[in-house]
Coordinates of C-alpha atoms in Angstrom, one line a residue:
X285 CA -3.1 -0.5 -37.5
X286 CA -6.8 -1.1 -38.1
X287 CA -6.9 -3.0 -34.8
X288 CA -5.5 0.0 -33.0
X289 CA -8.0 2.3 -34.6
X290 CA -10.9 0.0 -33.6
X291 CA -9.6 -0.3 -30.0
X292 CA -9.3 3.5 -29.7
X293 CA -12.9 3.9 -30.8
X294 CA -14.1 1.3 -28.3
X295 CA -12.2 3.0 -25.5
X296 CA -13.6 6.4 -26.5
X297 CA -17.2 5.0 -26.5
X298 CA -16.6 3.2 -23.2
X299 CA -15.2 6.4 -21.6
X300 CA -18.3 8.2 -22.9
X301 CA -20.7 5.7 -21.4
X302 CA -18.8 5.8 -18.0
X303 CA -19.0 9.6 -18.1
X304 CA -22.7 9.5 -18.7
X305 CA -23.1 7.0 -15.8
X306 CA -21.0 9.1 -13.4
X307 CA -23.2 12.1 -14.0
X308 CA -26.4 10.7 -12.6
X309 CA -24.5 8.9 -9.8
X310 CA -22.8 12.1 -8.8
X311 CA -26.1 13.9 -8.9
X312 CA -27.7 11.2 -6.7
X313 CA -24.8 11.4 -4.2
X314 CA -25.2 15.2 -4.0
X315 CA -29.0 14.9 -3.5
X316 CA -28.5 12.4 -0.7
X317 CA -26.0 14.6 1.0
X318 CA -28.5 17.5 0.6
X319 CA -31.3 15.4 2.0
X320 CA -29.2 14.5 5.0
X321 CA -28.3 18.1 5.8
X322 CA -31.9 19.3 5.0
X323 CA -33.2 17.0 7.7
X324 CA -30.4 17.9 10.1
X325 CA -30.6 21.7 9.6
X326 CA -34.4 21.7 9.6
X327 CA -34.2 20.4 13.1
X328 CA -31.4 22.9 14.1
X329 CA -33.4 26.1 14.3
X330 CA -33.5 29.0 16.7
X331 CA -35.7 26.9 19.1
X332 CA -33.1 24.1 19.0
X333 CA -30.4 26.5 20.2
X334 CA -32.5 28.0 23.0
X335 CA -33.7 24.6 24.0
X336 CA -30.2 23.0 24.2
X337 CA -28.9 25.9 26.2
X338 CA -31.8 25.9 28.6
X339 CA -31.5 22.2 29.3
X340 CA -27.8 22.3 29.7
X341 CA -28.1 25.1 32.3
X342 CA -30.8 23.0 34.0
X343 CA -29.2 19.6 34.0
X344 CA -25.5 20.3 33.5
X345 CA -23.5 17.3 32.4
X346 CA -26.4 15.0 33.0
X347 CA -28.0 16.4 29.8
X348 CA -25.6 14.2 27.9
X349 CA -27.7 11.1 28.7
X350 CA -30.8 12.8 27.4
X351 CA -29.0 13.6 24.1
X352 CA -27.9 10.0 23.7
X353 CA -31.4 8.6 24.3
X354 CA -33.0 11.1 21.9
X355 CA -30.5 10.3 19.2
X356 CA -31.2 6.5 19.5
X357 CA -34.9 7.0 19.3
X358 CA -34.6 9.5 16.4
X359 CA -32.5 6.9 14.5
X360 CA -35.2 4.3 15.0
X361 CA -37.9 6.6 13.6
X362 CA -35.9 7.9 10.7
X363 CA -34.7 4.4 9.6
X364 CA -38.3 3.4 9.1
X365 CA -39.5 6.7 7.6
X366 CA -36.7 6.8 5.0
X367 CA -36.9 3.1 4.3
X368 CA -40.7 3.0 3.6
X369 CA -40.8 6.3 1.7
X370 CA -37.6 5.5 -0.3
X371 CA -38.5 2.0 -1.3
X372 CA -42.1 2.9 -2.2
X373 CA -41.2 6.0 -4.0
X374 CA -44.2 7.8 -2.6
X375 CA -44.4 10.8 -0.3
X376 CA -45.9 10.4 3.2
X377 CA -49.3 11.9 2.2
X378 CA -49.6 9.7 -0.9
X379 CA -49.0 6.6 1.3
X380 CA -51.5 7.8 3.9
X381 CA -54.2 8.5 1.2
X382 CA -53.6 5.0 -0.2
X383 CA -54.0 3.4 3.3
X384 CA -56.9 5.5 4.3
X385 CA -58.5 7.9 1.7
X386 CA -58.3 11.4 2.9
X387 CA -55.8 10.7 5.7
X388 CA -53.0 12.1 3.5
X389 CA -54.7 15.5 3.1
X390 CA -55.4 15.6 6.8
X391 CA -51.7 15.0 7.5
X392 CA -50.8 17.6 4.9
X393 CA -53.0 20.2 6.6
X394 CA -51.3 19.5 9.9
X395 CA -47.9 19.8 8.4
X396 CA -48.6 23.1 6.6
X397 CA -50.2 24.7 9.6
X398 CA -47.2 23.8 11.9
X399 CA -44.7 24.7 9.1
X400 CA -46.3 28.1 8.5
X401 CA -46.4 29.1 12.2
X402 CA -42.9 27.9 13.1
X403 CA -41.5 29.5 9.9
X404 CA -42.6 32.9 11.3
X405 CA -40.4 32.1 14.3
X406 CA -37.5 31.0 12.0
X407 CA -37.7 34.3 10.1
X408 CA -37.7 36.1 13.4
X409 CA -34.6 34.1 14.4
X410 CA -32.8 35.0 11.2
X411 CA -33.6 38.7 11.8
X412 CA -32.0 38.5 15.3
X413 CA -28.9 36.8 13.7
X414 CA -28.5 39.8 11.3
X415 CA -29.1 42.2 14.2
X416 CA -26.2 40.6 16.2
X417 CA -23.9 40.6 13.1
X418 CA -24.6 44.0 11.6
X419 CA -26.7 45.9 14.1
X420 CA -29.6 46.2 11.6
X421 CA -33.2 46.3 12.8
X422 CA -34.3 42.7 13.4
X423 CA -37.4 43.0 11.3
X424 CA -35.4 44.3 8.4
X425 CA -32.9 41.5 8.9
X426 CA -35.8 39.0 8.8
X427 CA -37.1 40.4 5.5
X428 CA -33.6 40.3 3.9
X429 CA -33.1 36.7 5.1
X430 CA -36.4 35.7 3.7
X431 CA -35.3 37.3 0.4
X432 CA -32.2 35.1 0.4
X433 CA -34.4 32.0 0.9
X434 CA -36.7 33.1 -1.9
X435 CA -33.8 33.7 -4.3
X436 CA -32.7 30.0 -3.8
X437 CA -36.0 28.7 -4.9
X438 CA -36.2 31.1 -7.8
X439 CA -32.9 29.9 -9.2
X440 CA -33.1 27.8 -12.4
X441 CA -31.7 24.7 -10.5
X442 CA -33.4 25.2 -7.2
X443 CA -32.9 21.7 -6.0
X444 CA -29.1 21.8 -6.5
X445 CA -29.0 25.3 -4.9
X446 CA -31.0 24.0 -1.9
X447 CA -28.6 21.1 -1.5
X448 CA -25.5 23.2 -1.6
X449 CA -26.8 25.9 0.7
X450 CA -27.9 23.5 3.5
X451 CA -24.7 21.5 3.3
X452 CA -22.4 24.6 3.4
X453 CA -24.4 26.3 6.2
X454 CA -24.6 23.0 8.2
X455 CA -20.8 22.7 7.9
X456 CA -20.4 26.3 9.0
X457 CA -22.5 25.7 12.1
X458 CA -20.5 22.6 13.0
X459 CA -17.1 24.4 12.7
X460 CA -18.1 27.5 14.6
X461 CA -19.8 25.7 17.4
X462 CA -16.9 23.3 17.7
X463 CA -14.5 26.3 18.1
X464 CA -16.6 27.7 20.9
X465 CA -16.8 24.3 22.5
X466 CA -13.0 24.0 22.5
X467 CA -12.4 27.5 23.9
X468 CA -15.0 27.1 26.6
X469 CA -13.0 24.1 27.9
X470 CA -15.9 21.8 29.0
X471 CA -15.3 19.0 31.6
X472 CA -15.2 16.1 29.0
X473 CA -14.7 13.4 31.5
X474 CA -17.8 14.4 33.4
X475 CA -19.8 14.6 30.2
X476 CA -18.7 11.2 29.1
X477 CA -19.5 9.6 32.5
X478 CA -23.0 11.2 32.5
X479 CA -23.7 9.9 29.0
X480 CA -24.1 6.4 30.4
X481 CA -24.3 7.0 34.2
X482 CA -26.3 10.2 34.5
X483 CA -26.6 12.1 37.8
X484 CA -30.1 13.0 36.9
X485 CA -32.7 11.7 34.4
X486 CA -35.5 13.9 33.2
X487 CA -38.1 12.0 31.0
X488 CA -39.9 15.2 30.0
X489 CA -36.6 16.7 28.6
X490 CA -35.9 13.6 26.7
X491 CA -39.3 13.5 25.0
X492 CA -39.1 17.2 24.3
X493 CA -35.7 16.7 22.6
X494 CA -37.2 13.9 20.5
X495 CA -40.2 16.0 19.4
X496 CA -38.0 18.9 18.6
X497 CA -35.6 16.8 16.4
X498 CA -38.1 14.7 14.5
X499 CA -41.5 16.3 15.2
X500 CA -43.8 17.9 12.6
X501 CA -42.4 18.5 9.1
X502 CA -38.9 17.6 10.2
X503 CA -39.7 13.9 10.1
X504 CA -40.2 14.0 6.4
X505 CA -37.8 16.8 5.2
X506 CA -34.9 14.6 4.1
X507 CA -37.0 11.7 2.9
X508 CA -39.1 13.9 0.6
X509 CA -36.0 15.6 -0.8
X510 CA -34.7 12.1 -1.6
X511 CA -37.9 11.3 -3.4
X512 CA -37.7 14.5 -5.5
X513 CA -34.1 13.6 -6.4
X514 CA -35.3 10.2 -7.8
X515 CA -33.3 8.1 -5.3
X516 CA -36.0 5.5 -4.8
X517 CA -36.5 1.7 -5.0
X518 CA -35.0 -1.4 -3.5
X519 CA -31.8 -0.9 -5.4
X520 CA -31.0 2.1 -3.2
X521 CA -31.7 0.6 0.2
X522 CA -28.1 0.8 1.3
X523 CA -27.8 4.5 0.4
X524 CA -31.2 5.3 2.0
X525 CA -30.3 3.6 5.2
X526 CA -26.9 5.2 5.5
X527 CA -28.3 8.6 4.7
X528 CA -31.1 8.4 7.3
X529 CA -28.7 7.5 10.1
X530 CA -26.1 10.1 9.1
X531 CA -28.7 12.8 9.0
X532 CA -29.6 12.2 12.6
X533 CA -26.0 11.9 13.6
X534 CA -25.3 15.3 12.0
X535 CA -28.1 16.8 14.1
X536 CA -26.6 14.9 17.2
X537 CA -23.1 16.3 16.5
X538 CA -24.4 19.8 16.4
X539 CA -26.4 19.3 19.6
X540 CA -23.4 17.7 21.4
X541 CA -21.0 20.5 20.4
X542 CA -23.5 23.1 21.5
X543 CA -24.0 21.2 24.7
X544 CA -20.3 21.1 25.4
X545 CA -19.9 24.8 24.5
X546 CA -22.6 25.8 27.0
X547 CA -21.4 23.2 29.6
X548 CA -17.9 24.7 29.6
X549 CA -19.3 28.1 30.4
X550 CA -21.6 26.9 33.1
X551 CA -19.0 24.6 34.7
X552 CA -16.7 27.6 34.7
X553 CA -19.0 29.4 37.2
X554 CA -20.8 31.7 34.8
X555 CA -24.5 32.3 35.6
X556 CA -26.5 32.7 32.4
X557 CA -29.3 35.0 33.6
X558 CA -30.1 37.1 30.5
X559 CA -33.0 36.7 28.2
X560 CA -30.6 35.5 25.5
X561 CA -28.7 32.7 27.3
X562 CA -27.0 31.3 24.1
X563 CA -25.6 34.7 23.1
X564 CA -24.4 35.2 26.7
X565 CA -22.7 31.8 26.7
X566 CA -20.9 32.3 23.4
X567 CA -19.7 35.8 24.6
X568 CA -18.6 34.4 27.9
X569 CA -16.6 31.6 26.1
X570 CA -15.0 33.7 23.4
X571 CA -15.5 37.3 24.1
X572 CA -16.8 39.7 21.4
X573 CA -15.8 37.2 18.7
X574 CA -17.9 34.6 20.3
X575 CA -20.9 37.0 20.3
X576 CA -20.5 37.5 16.5
X577 CA -20.0 33.8 16.0
X578 CA -23.4 33.3 17.8
X579 CA -24.9 35.7 15.3
X580 CA -23.6 33.6 12.4
X581 CA -24.8 30.3 14.0
X582 CA -28.2 31.7 14.8
X583 CA -28.7 33.1 11.2
X584 CA -27.5 29.8 9.6
X585 CA -29.8 27.8 11.9
X586 CA -32.8 30.0 11.2
X587 CA -32.4 30.4 7.4
X588 CA -31.9 26.7 6.8
X589 CA -35.0 26.0 9.0
X590 CA -36.9 28.6 6.8
X591 CA -35.8 26.6 3.7
X592 CA -36.6 23.2 5.3
X593 CA -40.0 24.2 6.6
X594 CA -41.1 25.8 3.4
X595 CA -39.8 23.0 1.1
X596 CA -41.3 20.2 3.2
X597 CA -44.7 21.9 3.7
X598 CA -45.1 22.4 0.0
X599 CA -44.0 18.8 -0.7
X600 CA -47.1 17.7 1.2
X601 CA -49.5 19.5 -1.2
X602 CA -47.5 18.7 -4.4
X603 CA -47.9 15.5 -6.3
X604 CA -45.5 13.5 -8.5
X605 CA -47.1 15.3 -11.5
X606 CA -46.4 18.8 -10.1
X607 CA -43.5 20.4 -12.1
X608 CA -40.4 21.5 -10.2
X609 CA -41.0 25.1 -11.3
X610 CA -44.5 25.0 -9.9
X611 CA -43.3 23.6 -6.6
X612 CA -40.6 26.3 -6.4
X613 CA -43.1 29.1 -7.0
X614 CA -45.4 27.6 -4.3
X615 CA -42.5 27.5 -1.9
X616 CA -41.7 31.1 -2.6
X617 CA -45.3 32.1 -1.9
X618 CA -45.1 30.1 1.4
X619 CA -42.0 32.0 2.5
X620 CA -43.5 35.3 1.4
X621 CA -46.7 34.7 3.4
X622 CA -44.6 33.8 6.5
X623 CA -42.6 36.9 6.1
X624 CA -45.6 39.1 5.7
X625 CA -47.1 37.8 8.9
X626 CA -43.8 38.3 10.7
X627 CA -43.5 41.9 9.3
X628 CA -47.0 42.7 10.5
X629 CA -46.9 41.0 13.9
X630 CA -43.2 40.8 14.7
X631 CA -43.7 37.2 15.9
X632 CA -46.1 34.4 15.8
X633 CA -49.0 35.0 18.2
X634 CA -48.8 32.9 21.4
X635 CA -52.1 31.2 20.6
X636 CA -50.8 30.0 17.2
X637 CA -47.5 28.8 18.8
X638 CA -49.4 26.7 21.3
X639 CA -51.6 25.3 18.7
X640 CA -48.7 24.6 16.3
X641 CA -46.8 22.9 19.1
X642 CA -49.7 20.7 19.9
X643 CA -50.3 19.9 16.2
X644 CA -46.6 18.9 15.8
X645 CA -46.9 16.6 18.7
X646 CA -49.9 14.8 17.0
X647 CA -48.2 14.6 13.6
X648 CA -45.5 12.2 14.6
X649 CA -47.6 9.4 16.1
X650 CA -50.3 9.7 13.3
X651 CA -47.9 9.9 10.4
X652 CA -45.5 7.3 11.8
X653 CA -48.4 4.9 12.3
X654 CA -49.1 5.1 8.6
X655 CA -45.4 4.4 7.8
X656 CA -45.4 1.3 10.1
X657 CA -48.7 0.0 8.7
X658 CA -47.3 0.1 5.2
X659 CA -44.1 -1.7 6.4
X660 CA -46.2 -4.4 8.1
X661 CA -49.3 -4.9 5.9
X662 CA -48.8 -3.1 2.5
X663 CA -46.1 -5.1 0.9
X664 CA -47.7 -4.2 -2.5
X665 CA -46.7 -0.5 -2.0
X666 CA -43.1 -1.6 -1.4
X667 CA -42.9 -3.5 -4.7
X668 CA -43.0 -6.9 -2.9
X669 CA -40.1 -5.9 -0.6
X670 CA -39.9 -8.0 2.6
X671 CA -39.6 -5.5 5.4
X672 CA -37.1 -6.5 8.1
X673 CA -38.8 -7.6 11.2
X674 CA -36.1 -6.1 13.5
X675 CA -36.6 -2.7 11.9
X676 CA -40.3 -2.9 12.2
X677 CA -39.9 -3.9 15.9
X678 CA -37.8 -1.0 16.9
X679 CA -40.1 1.2 14.9
X680 CA -43.1 0.0 17.0
X681 CA -41.2 0.7 20.2
X682 CA -40.4 4.2 19.0
X683 CA -44.0 4.7 18.0
X684 CA -45.2 3.9 21.5
X685 CA -43.0 6.7 22.7
X686 CA -44.4 9.1 20.1
X687 CA -47.9 8.3 21.6
X688 CA -46.6 9.7 24.9
X689 CA -45.3 12.8 23.1
X690 CA -48.7 13.2 21.5
X691 CA -50.4 12.9 24.8
X692 CA -48.1 15.6 26.2
X693 CA -48.9 17.9 23.3
X694 CA -52.6 17.7 24.2
X695 CA -51.7 19.8 27.3
X696 CA -51.0 22.6 24.9
X697 CA -54.5 22.3 23.4
X698 CA -56.0 22.1 26.9
X699 CA -54.2 25.3 27.8
X700 CA -55.5 27.0 24.7
X701 CA -59.0 25.7 25.4
X702 CA -58.8 27.1 28.9

C-alpha cells in the first residue's frame, strides 16, 4: 500500500517535470516556425508579386530555371547566416561591432534606411489590397492595415502574436495562390523541362531574384527572431539548420506557385498589358473570384512585409539588454512614421526608392562578409565551435555572387548622382 502511494507520487512529480519541459520546447518550436515564416513572408511583399509576374511574362517557362538557381544561392546564404548568428547568440550588428568597432552601427543604419523606405511601399501595397477587396480608398486602406500591424506589437505577448500572424497569413497565401495555379492550368511538363534545360537564361533576372529574396533586412529577419526567442547555441544546430532551409523553401514554394499561376494565363494566350499585371492574371485565371483572391494575397504579402521590415529594423538598434516592451514600442513608432510618410506622400519618392535599392544591394555583401569572417576566423565568438569547411566554402561562393549584386546596385546610385 505504501509502495503504491510512493509510486503514485513519483509518477505525479515526473509528469510535472515533463510538462514543464514540454512548455519551453513547444514555445521554441513555435518560435522557430515563426522565424521561418517571418523570413519567408518578409521576402514575399508587393514587389515580389509584381517582379515574379513581370519575369514570367518576359521569360515564360524558362523563368523556372532562374527560380531554381536563386533558391539554391539563397539557401547557401541563409545556412551560413542562421548558423553563425544562432550558434553565437549575437545579432548581426553585435558581431560586426566585435569584428570591427562601429561596423555594426553602420550596418544598422543601412538596414533601417532601407527598411523605412520599403515599408512605405509595403503599406501602399496593403492599401491597394484593401481597395481590391472592399473598394475603400487605398490611402485609408493603408492606414487601417498599419493599425493592424501596430496592434500586433502592442499586444502583451507581441512575439507570440507575431509568430502566429505570419504563419497563418503565409499559409493563406500558399493555399490561395495554389488554387489559382491549378485553375490556370499551366504547362507543367514545359515548366519542369525548363527548370533544368532552360530555353533562355537571364543572369540579370537571377541576380535580381536573389537580391529580392535575401537582400537588405530580409537576410536577418528570421535569424534575429530566433535569437529573441532564445533558440541559440551549439545544442540547437540541427533546428537552426532545418529552419533556415525550410524558410527559403517556403519562399520558393510561394514563388513557384505564383509563377505557375501566371504561366498558365500567359500560355493560354492572354496578353497581360495593364498596369496591374498580377491582378489581371488572377482575374483571367479565376474570374471575379480570382480578382478578390488577388486582393487577399496582396494584402497578406504587404502586411507581413510591414511586420517583417519593422521588426527586423528595430532589432538592429536594440541590444540584448533592451526589454521586449521597449522593442515593441520602438517597432510601433517605426510603423507609425512609415505610415505618416505614406499618408503625406502616397508613395515613397523615386529618389528614396533608388537610394534604398542601392543600399539594399550593398547590405548583403557587407553583412555577409562579417558572417563569413566570424565563421572562418572568430571561433571564440562561436563558443569554440568548429565551423564546417563545406558550409564556409559554399558561403564564399555565394558571397562572390553578392559582390556582383552590390556592383549592380551602384548603378542605382550612379543614376541618382546623375
